[in-house]
Structures are given as C-alpha cells and as structure tokens.
Amino acid sequence: MSIARFSPFELLLLKSRSQVDTATLLLLAWVLVHRQQVSEGQRRRRLAQVTAQFRHGHELGPVMSIAHNQDLQAIQLAAEVVRKECSNERSLSILYQAITVATDDGELSLNNHYILGFLADLLNVTPATFSTLFHELTGKPLQSAEDPSRDAYWQVHDPEYHARKARDAHAAEQKAKEAEERQRANKEQQQQKQQNKQRQQEEAHREKAKQEQAKQEQNKREQDKQQERRKRQEQTQQRQRWQQEQKRQEEARRQQRERPSSPPDRNTRALAVLGLTPGANRADIRRAYRRMAQLHHPDRFYSGSEHQIALASTRFQRIKSAYDYLMQNT
C-alpha cells in the first residue's frame, strides 16, 4: 500500500514502538499548545520531561507540528487509540499528566479547561473523580468553565471588548455608507454619461436633419432656377421664331409689292400665306401648314400681351383658311 495514502499522524503510529504512547504524546502536546505565555522551547522541554518514560521511538517535532495545526482527525484518532488500549490506572495517569502540563503556572486556560474535560470523558473518569484529582494536584477546586459567548466573560478578560466591538460596528457602518456613496456616485456618473450621450445623439440627429433640410432647400432652389432658365430659353426661342416669321412675312409682302400690279388669284394668295410658291403639291401644303401652325398657334403666346395673342389668333385663322382652301382645290 502506498505511504502517500496515510496522514502524518498515521505514519507516526505505524512507525511507533507504542501506539498508546504516541497517542498520549499528541494529546499532551495538544494541551501544551494551549498554554498561555509559554514559548515553543518551553513547551517542547516540558513535553520531553513528562514523556521521558514513553516508548514511542520518534522525535517530538512532528507531534508538536500536528498539535499546532489543530489536526482534529489526528486528535480524534489518538483519542480512539487511548480509549481502546488504556486500563483504568493508565487512564488516571494520562489525566494526571494532562492536568500537570496544563497548570504548571497555576493558571488554567479556557481552552485547556474544555480539553481536560474532554480527556476525562474520553478516559471514563467521572466528573467527581476529575474534580478531586484536579484539586489534589493544584490545591484549587475546579471551577465551572467560563462561557465565552456571554458578555460577562469579555468584560473580565477583555474590558475593551465592547468598545472595540462598537468601534468595529461603527467602522463597518461607515464602510457600508462609503460603499453606498461610491455606488450612488458611480450610478449618478453612469446616468450623467448616458444623458450626455443621449444629448449628443439628439444634437447629432438635429444637426443631420438640419443639413438634410438645407440640402433639400438648396436642391429646390437649383430646380427652380433651372426651370426658370428653361422657361426663359423657351420664351426667347418663341420670340426668335416669331421675329423670323415676321421677317419672312415682311419679305413675302415686299416681294408681293414688287410683283406686277395685276392682282393675284385666290390660289396664289393662299400659297403665299403658307409661304409657298405656285406649283406646290398637297404634301408641300401639308408640311407647310404644320410648320406654320406650330409657329403661330395662339397657345404659344400665352405669356405675351393681349395684342400679341390677338395677332397670333388672326394669323392662325388665315393659315387655317388658306390650308383648307388649298386642300379642297388642289
């Protein structure tokens, strides 16, 4: 079986010449480590003195280390070994040694008061016998163990207990308040950051909306300008076409005035209205009519004066009459 599976105290028991002596050694060391105002060297010398006749066969250092570590499993195992192997005489001897190392300085610590009571119960020693043995060895009666859970105990053994407890409570309360204040400050800071972030987002949104609106207005102005330019261009083109037509008609009238004075017939006059010369066929008449109607239709002069509109209507009527006549007689 692997040694690694055993605890340090179990290994001591396995290597011991007397397991009862080793177990008793640990219980006495347990008492000694609870002696107050005693150095480690004094504890070891006292343990060596009390256990000089023991037959355990190993050093005291490992046992003292187990006792200092408060290894309750090892102490329970030692108690079971003692309970199983000791006679009444040996039990009283162990209790005698325990009382001796616990009261060398005349004082019995609270821990050792409970430890001695545990050992007496473990070794089947009645409370009356334990009290008698304690009185014989110390010359003092065994008093009832004080209760550390009562305030009276701390008033005697630690007068500053209540003041320290009050200070600790005040410090804890102050710490809790500071923690609460920090938490509140952090929360407010987070809320402030969130509000600032939200305001920034709202401002960015408003700025973006403003830019979009300005862009739309700029586009609308550009569109209005383009529309106005197109309108002016159309009006300019209409005026130019009208002027050209006026020049052409003026030229036609001039040429007519320069012709012989014999009055032209109606067919010749109709052709002249459409800007044609004698000999034009029906296709020429139709094309000329469409061109003249497009140029002189009254709707194209809606932006002009009433006089211009009236002249355009008269010209259009002459063009329409000439066209109808020519299409019927050609």
Coordinates of C-alpha atoms in Angstrom, one line a residue:
M1 CA 0.0 0.0 0.0
S2 CA 1.3 3.5 -0.9
I3 CA 2.6 5.6 2.0
A4 CA 1.0 8.7 0.4
R5 CA -2.4 7.4 1.5
F6 CA -1.6 7.8 5.2
S7 CA -1.7 11.1 7.2
P8 CA 1.4 12.3 9.0
F9 CA 0.0 11.0 12.4
E10 CA -1.0 7.7 10.9
L11 CA 2.6 7.3 9.7
L12 CA 3.8 8.1 13.2
L13 CA 1.5 5.4 14.6
L14 CA 2.7 2.9 12.0
K15 CA 6.4 3.6 12.9
S16 CA 5.8 3.9 16.7
R17 CA 7.0 1.3 19.2
S18 CA 3.9 2.0 21.3
Q19 CA 0.9 3.5 19.7
V20 CA -0.6 4.3 23.1
D21 CA 2.4 6.4 24.0
T22 CA 2.3 8.1 20.6
A23 CA -1.4 8.9 21.0
T24 CA -0.9 10.1 24.6
L25 CA 2.1 12.2 23.4
L26 CA -0.2 14.0 20.9
L27 CA -2.9 14.6 23.5
L28 CA -0.4 16.2 25.9
A29 CA 1.1 18.3 23.1
W30 CA -2.5 19.5 22.3
V31 CA -2.7 20.6 25.9
L32 CA 0.7 22.3 25.9
V33 CA 0.0 24.4 22.7
H34 CA -2.9 25.9 24.6
R35 CA -0.8 27.1 27.4
Q36 CA -0.6 30.9 27.5
Q37 CA 2.6 32.9 27.8
V38 CA 4.8 29.8 27.2
S39 CA 7.5 29.7 24.5
E40 CA 7.8 26.9 22.0
G41 CA 11.1 25.8 23.5
Q42 CA 9.5 25.6 27.0
R43 CA 6.6 23.5 25.6
R44 CA 9.0 21.0 24.0
R45 CA 11.1 20.7 27.1
R46 CA 8.1 20.2 29.3
L47 CA 6.7 17.6 26.9
A48 CA 10.0 15.8 26.8
Q49 CA 10.2 15.8 30.6
V50 CA 6.7 14.5 31.1
T51 CA 7.0 11.8 28.5
A52 CA 10.6 10.7 29.3
Q53 CA 9.5 7.1 30.1
F54 CA 7.4 6.8 26.9
R55 CA 8.4 4.2 24.3
H56 CA 7.2 5.8 21.1
G57 CA 10.7 6.0 19.5
H58 CA 10.4 9.2 17.4
E59 CA 11.1 12.9 17.6
L60 CA 8.7 15.4 19.3
G61 CA 8.8 17.9 16.4
P62 CA 6.3 16.2 14.1
V63 CA 3.9 15.7 17.1
M64 CA 4.1 19.4 18.1
S65 CA 3.5 20.4 14.4
I66 CA 0.3 18.3 14.3
A67 CA -0.9 19.8 17.6
H68 CA -0.2 23.3 16.4
N69 CA -2.1 22.7 13.2
Q70 CA -5.1 21.6 15.2
D71 CA -5.5 18.4 13.2
L72 CA -8.8 17.3 14.7
Q73 CA -8.7 14.0 12.7
A74 CA -5.3 13.1 14.2
I75 CA -6.5 14.1 17.7
Q76 CA -9.7 12.0 17.3
L77 CA -7.6 9.0 16.1
A78 CA -5.3 9.5 19.2
A79 CA -8.3 9.6 21.5
E80 CA -9.7 6.3 19.9
V81 CA -6.3 4.6 20.5
V82 CA -6.2 5.7 24.1
R83 CA -9.8 4.7 24.8
K84 CA -9.3 1.3 23.3
E85 CA -5.9 0.4 24.8
C86 CA -5.7 2.1 28.3
S87 CA -6.6 0.5 31.6
N88 CA -8.2 2.5 34.5
E89 CA -4.7 3.0 36.1
R90 CA -3.2 4.2 32.8
S91 CA -6.2 6.5 32.2
L92 CA -5.8 8.2 35.5
S93 CA -2.1 8.5 34.8
I94 CA -2.7 10.2 31.5
L95 CA -5.2 12.6 33.0
Y96 CA -2.8 13.3 35.8
Q97 CA -0.1 14.3 33.3
A98 CA -2.5 16.4 31.3
I99 CA -3.6 18.4 34.4
T100 CA 0.1 18.8 35.4
V101 CA 1.2 20.3 32.0
A102 CA -2.0 22.4 31.8
T103 CA -1.5 24.1 35.3
D104 CA 2.3 24.4 35.7
D105 CA 2.0 28.2 36.1
G106 CA -1.1 27.9 38.3
E107 CA -3.4 29.2 35.6
L108 CA -5.8 27.1 33.5
S109 CA -6.7 28.5 30.1
L110 CA -10.2 28.3 28.9
N111 CA -9.2 26.0 26.0
N112 CA -7.4 23.6 28.4
H113 CA -10.4 23.6 30.7
Y114 CA -12.5 22.2 27.9
I115 CA -9.7 19.9 26.7
L116 CA -9.2 18.4 30.2
G117 CA -13.0 17.8 30.4
F118 CA -12.8 16.1 27.0
L119 CA -9.9 13.8 28.2
A120 CA -11.7 12.9 31.4
D121 CA -14.8 11.9 29.5
L122 CA -12.7 10.0 26.9
L123 CA -10.9 8.1 29.7
N124 CA -14.1 7.2 31.5
V125 CA -13.2 9.3 34.5
T126 CA -16.3 10.6 36.3
P127 CA -16.7 14.4 36.9
A128 CA -16.4 13.9 40.6
T129 CA -13.1 12.0 40.3
F130 CA -11.8 14.5 37.8
S131 CA -12.6 17.4 40.2
T132 CA -11.0 15.6 43.2
L133 CA -7.8 14.8 41.1
F134 CA -7.6 18.4 39.9
H135 CA -7.9 19.8 43.5
E136 CA -5.3 17.4 44.8
L137 CA -2.8 18.4 42.1
T138 CA -3.4 22.2 42.0
G139 CA -4.7 22.9 45.5
K140 CA -7.6 24.7 43.9
P141 CA -11.1 23.5 43.3
L142 CA -12.1 23.0 39.6
Q143 CA -14.4 25.9 38.7
S144 CA -17.0 25.7 36.0
A145 CA -15.7 26.7 32.6
E146 CA -16.5 30.3 31.7
D147 CA -18.8 30.8 28.7
P148 CA -17.1 33.0 26.0
S149 CA -20.4 33.6 24.4
R150 CA -21.5 35.8 27.3
D151 CA -20.6 39.4 27.6
A152 CA -19.6 38.9 31.3
Y153 CA -16.6 36.8 30.1
W154 CA -15.3 39.5 27.9
Q155 CA -15.9 42.2 30.5
V156 CA -13.5 40.3 32.8
H157 CA -10.9 39.1 30.2
D158 CA -11.1 41.9 27.7
P159 CA -12.6 45.2 29.1
E160 CA -12.0 46.8 25.8
Y161 CA -14.2 44.2 24.0
H162 CA -17.4 46.3 23.9
A163 CA -15.6 49.5 22.9
R164 CA -13.7 47.6 20.2
K165 CA -16.9 45.9 19.1
A166 CA -18.6 49.3 19.0
R167 CA -15.7 50.7 17.0
D168 CA -15.8 47.8 14.6
A169 CA -19.5 48.2 14.2
H170 CA -19.1 51.9 13.6
A171 CA -16.2 51.2 11.1
A172 CA -18.3 48.6 9.3
E173 CA -21.3 51.0 9.2
Q174 CA -19.0 53.8 7.9
K175 CA -17.5 51.5 5.4
A176 CA -21.0 50.4 4.2
K177 CA -22.0 54.1 3.9
E178 CA -18.9 54.9 1.9
A179 CA -19.6 51.9 -0.3
E180 CA -23.1 53.1 -0.7
E181 CA -22.0 56.6 -1.5
R182 CA -19.5 55.3 -4.1
Q183 CA -22.2 53.1 -5.6
R184 CA -24.5 56.1 -5.7
A185 CA -21.8 58.3 -7.2
N186 CA -21.0 55.7 -9.8
K187 CA -24.6 55.3 -10.6
E188 CA -25.1 59.1 -11.0
Q189 CA -21.9 59.2 -13.1
Q190 CA -23.2 56.5 -15.3
Q191 CA -26.6 58.2 -15.6
Q192 CA -24.8 61.5 -16.4
K193 CA -22.7 59.8 -19.1
Q194 CA -25.9 58.2 -20.5
Q195 CA -27.7 61.6 -20.5
N196 CA -24.7 63.3 -22.2
K197 CA -24.5 60.5 -24.8
Q198 CA -28.2 60.8 -25.4
R199 CA -28.0 64.6 -25.7
Q200 CA -25.1 64.2 -28.2
Q201 CA -27.1 61.8 -30.2
E202 CA -30.1 64.1 -30.3
E203 CA -27.9 67.1 -31.2
A204 CA -26.3 65.0 -34.0
H205 CA -29.7 63.9 -35.2
R206 CA -30.9 67.5 -35.2
E207 CA -27.8 68.7 -37.0
K208 CA -28.2 65.9 -39.6
A209 CA -31.9 66.8 -40.1
K210 CA -30.9 70.5 -40.4
Q211 CA -28.3 69.6 -43.0
E212 CA -30.8 67.4 -44.9
Q213 CA -33.4 70.2 -44.9
A214 CA -30.8 72.7 -46.1
K215 CA -29.7 70.3 -48.8
Q216 CA -33.4 69.9 -49.9
E217 CA -33.9 73.6 -49.9
Q218 CA -30.7 74.1 -52.0
N219 CA -31.9 71.4 -54.4
K220 CA -35.3 73.0 -54.7
R221 CA -33.7 76.4 -55.4
E222 CA -31.5 74.8 -58.1
Q223 CA -34.5 73.2 -59.6
D224 CA -36.5 76.4 -59.6
K225 CA -33.5 78.2 -61.2
Q226 CA -33.2 75.5 -63.9
Q227 CA -37.0 75.7 -64.5
E228 CA -36.8 79.4 -64.7
R229 CA -33.9 79.2 -67.2
R230 CA -35.7 76.7 -69.3
K231 CA -38.8 79.0 -69.3
R232 CA -36.7 82.0 -70.3
Q233 CA -35.0 80.0 -73.0
E234 CA -38.4 78.8 -74.4
Q235 CA -39.7 82.4 -74.4
T236 CA -36.5 83.6 -76.1
Q237 CA -36.8 80.8 -78.7
Q238 CA -40.5 81.7 -79.3
R239 CA -39.6 85.4 -79.7
Q240 CA -36.9 84.5 -82.2
R241 CA -39.2 82.2 -84.2
W242 CA -41.9 84.9 -84.2
Q243 CA -39.3 87.6 -85.3
Q244 CA -38.1 85.2 -88.0
E245 CA -41.6 84.6 -89.1
Q246 CA -42.3 88.3 -89.1
K247 CA -39.3 88.9 -91.2
R248 CA -40.3 86.2 -93.6
Q249 CA -43.8 87.6 -94.0
E250 CA -42.4 91.0 -94.4
E251 CA -40.1 89.7 -97.1
A252 CA -43.1 87.9 -98.7
R253 CA -45.1 91.1 -98.6
R254 CA -42.2 93.1 -100.0
Q255 CA -41.8 90.6 -102.8
Q256 CA -45.5 90.8 -103.5
R257 CA -45.4 94.5 -103.7
E258 CA -42.6 94.3 -106.2
R259 CA -44.6 92.0 -108.4
P260 CA -46.8 93.3 -111.3
S261 CA -49.8 95.2 -110.2
S262 CA -52.2 92.6 -111.5
P263 CA -54.0 91.1 -108.5
P264 CA -53.1 87.6 -107.7
D265 CA -55.8 85.0 -107.7
R266 CA -57.1 83.3 -104.5
N267 CA -54.9 80.2 -105.0
T268 CA -51.7 82.3 -105.2
R269 CA -52.7 84.3 -102.1
A270 CA -53.4 81.0 -100.1
L271 CA -50.0 79.6 -101.2
A272 CA -48.3 82.9 -100.1
V273 CA -50.0 82.7 -96.6
L274 CA -48.3 79.2 -96.2
G275 CA -45.0 80.5 -97.6
L276 CA -45.3 78.5 -100.8
T277 CA -45.0 79.3 -104.4
P278 CA -47.3 78.2 -107.3
G279 CA -46.8 74.6 -108.3
A280 CA -46.6 73.2 -104.7
N281 CA -48.3 69.8 -104.3
R282 CA -50.6 68.6 -101.5
A283 CA -47.6 67.1 -99.5
D284 CA -45.9 70.5 -99.6
I285 CA -49.1 72.2 -98.5
R286 CA -49.5 69.8 -95.6
R287 CA -45.9 70.2 -94.4
A288 CA -46.1 74.0 -94.7
Y289 CA -49.4 74.1 -92.7
R290 CA -47.9 72.0 -89.9
R291 CA -44.9 74.2 -89.7
M292 CA -46.9 77.5 -89.8
A293 CA -49.5 76.1 -87.3
Q294 CA -46.7 75.2 -84.9
L295 CA -45.1 78.6 -85.1
H296 CA -48.3 80.7 -84.9
H297 CA -50.7 78.8 -82.7
P298 CA -52.2 81.2 -80.1
D299 CA -51.3 78.9 -77.2
R300 CA -47.6 79.6 -77.7
F301 CA -48.1 83.3 -76.9
Y302 CA -49.9 82.8 -73.6
S303 CA -47.2 84.8 -71.8
G304 CA -47.4 87.7 -74.3
S305 CA -49.7 90.7 -74.3
E306 CA -53.3 90.7 -75.3
H307 CA -52.4 92.4 -78.6
Q308 CA -49.8 89.7 -79.4
I309 CA -52.3 87.0 -78.6
A310 CA -54.9 88.6 -80.8
L311 CA -52.5 89.0 -83.7
A312 CA -51.5 85.3 -83.3
S313 CA -55.1 84.2 -83.4
T314 CA -55.7 86.2 -86.6
R315 CA -52.6 84.8 -88.3
F316 CA -53.5 81.3 -87.3
Q317 CA -57.1 81.7 -88.7
R318 CA -55.6 83.0 -92.0
I319 CA -53.3 80.0 -92.1
K320 CA -56.1 77.6 -91.4
S321 CA -58.4 79.2 -94.0
A322 CA -55.6 79.0 -96.6
Y323 CA -54.8 75.4 -95.9
D324 CA -58.5 74.4 -96.1
Y325 CA -58.9 76.2 -99.4
L326 CA -55.8 74.7 -101.0
M327 CA -56.6 71.1 -99.8
Q328 CA -60.0 71.4 -101.4
N329 CA -58.8 72.9 -104.7
T330 CA -55.5 71.2 -105.3

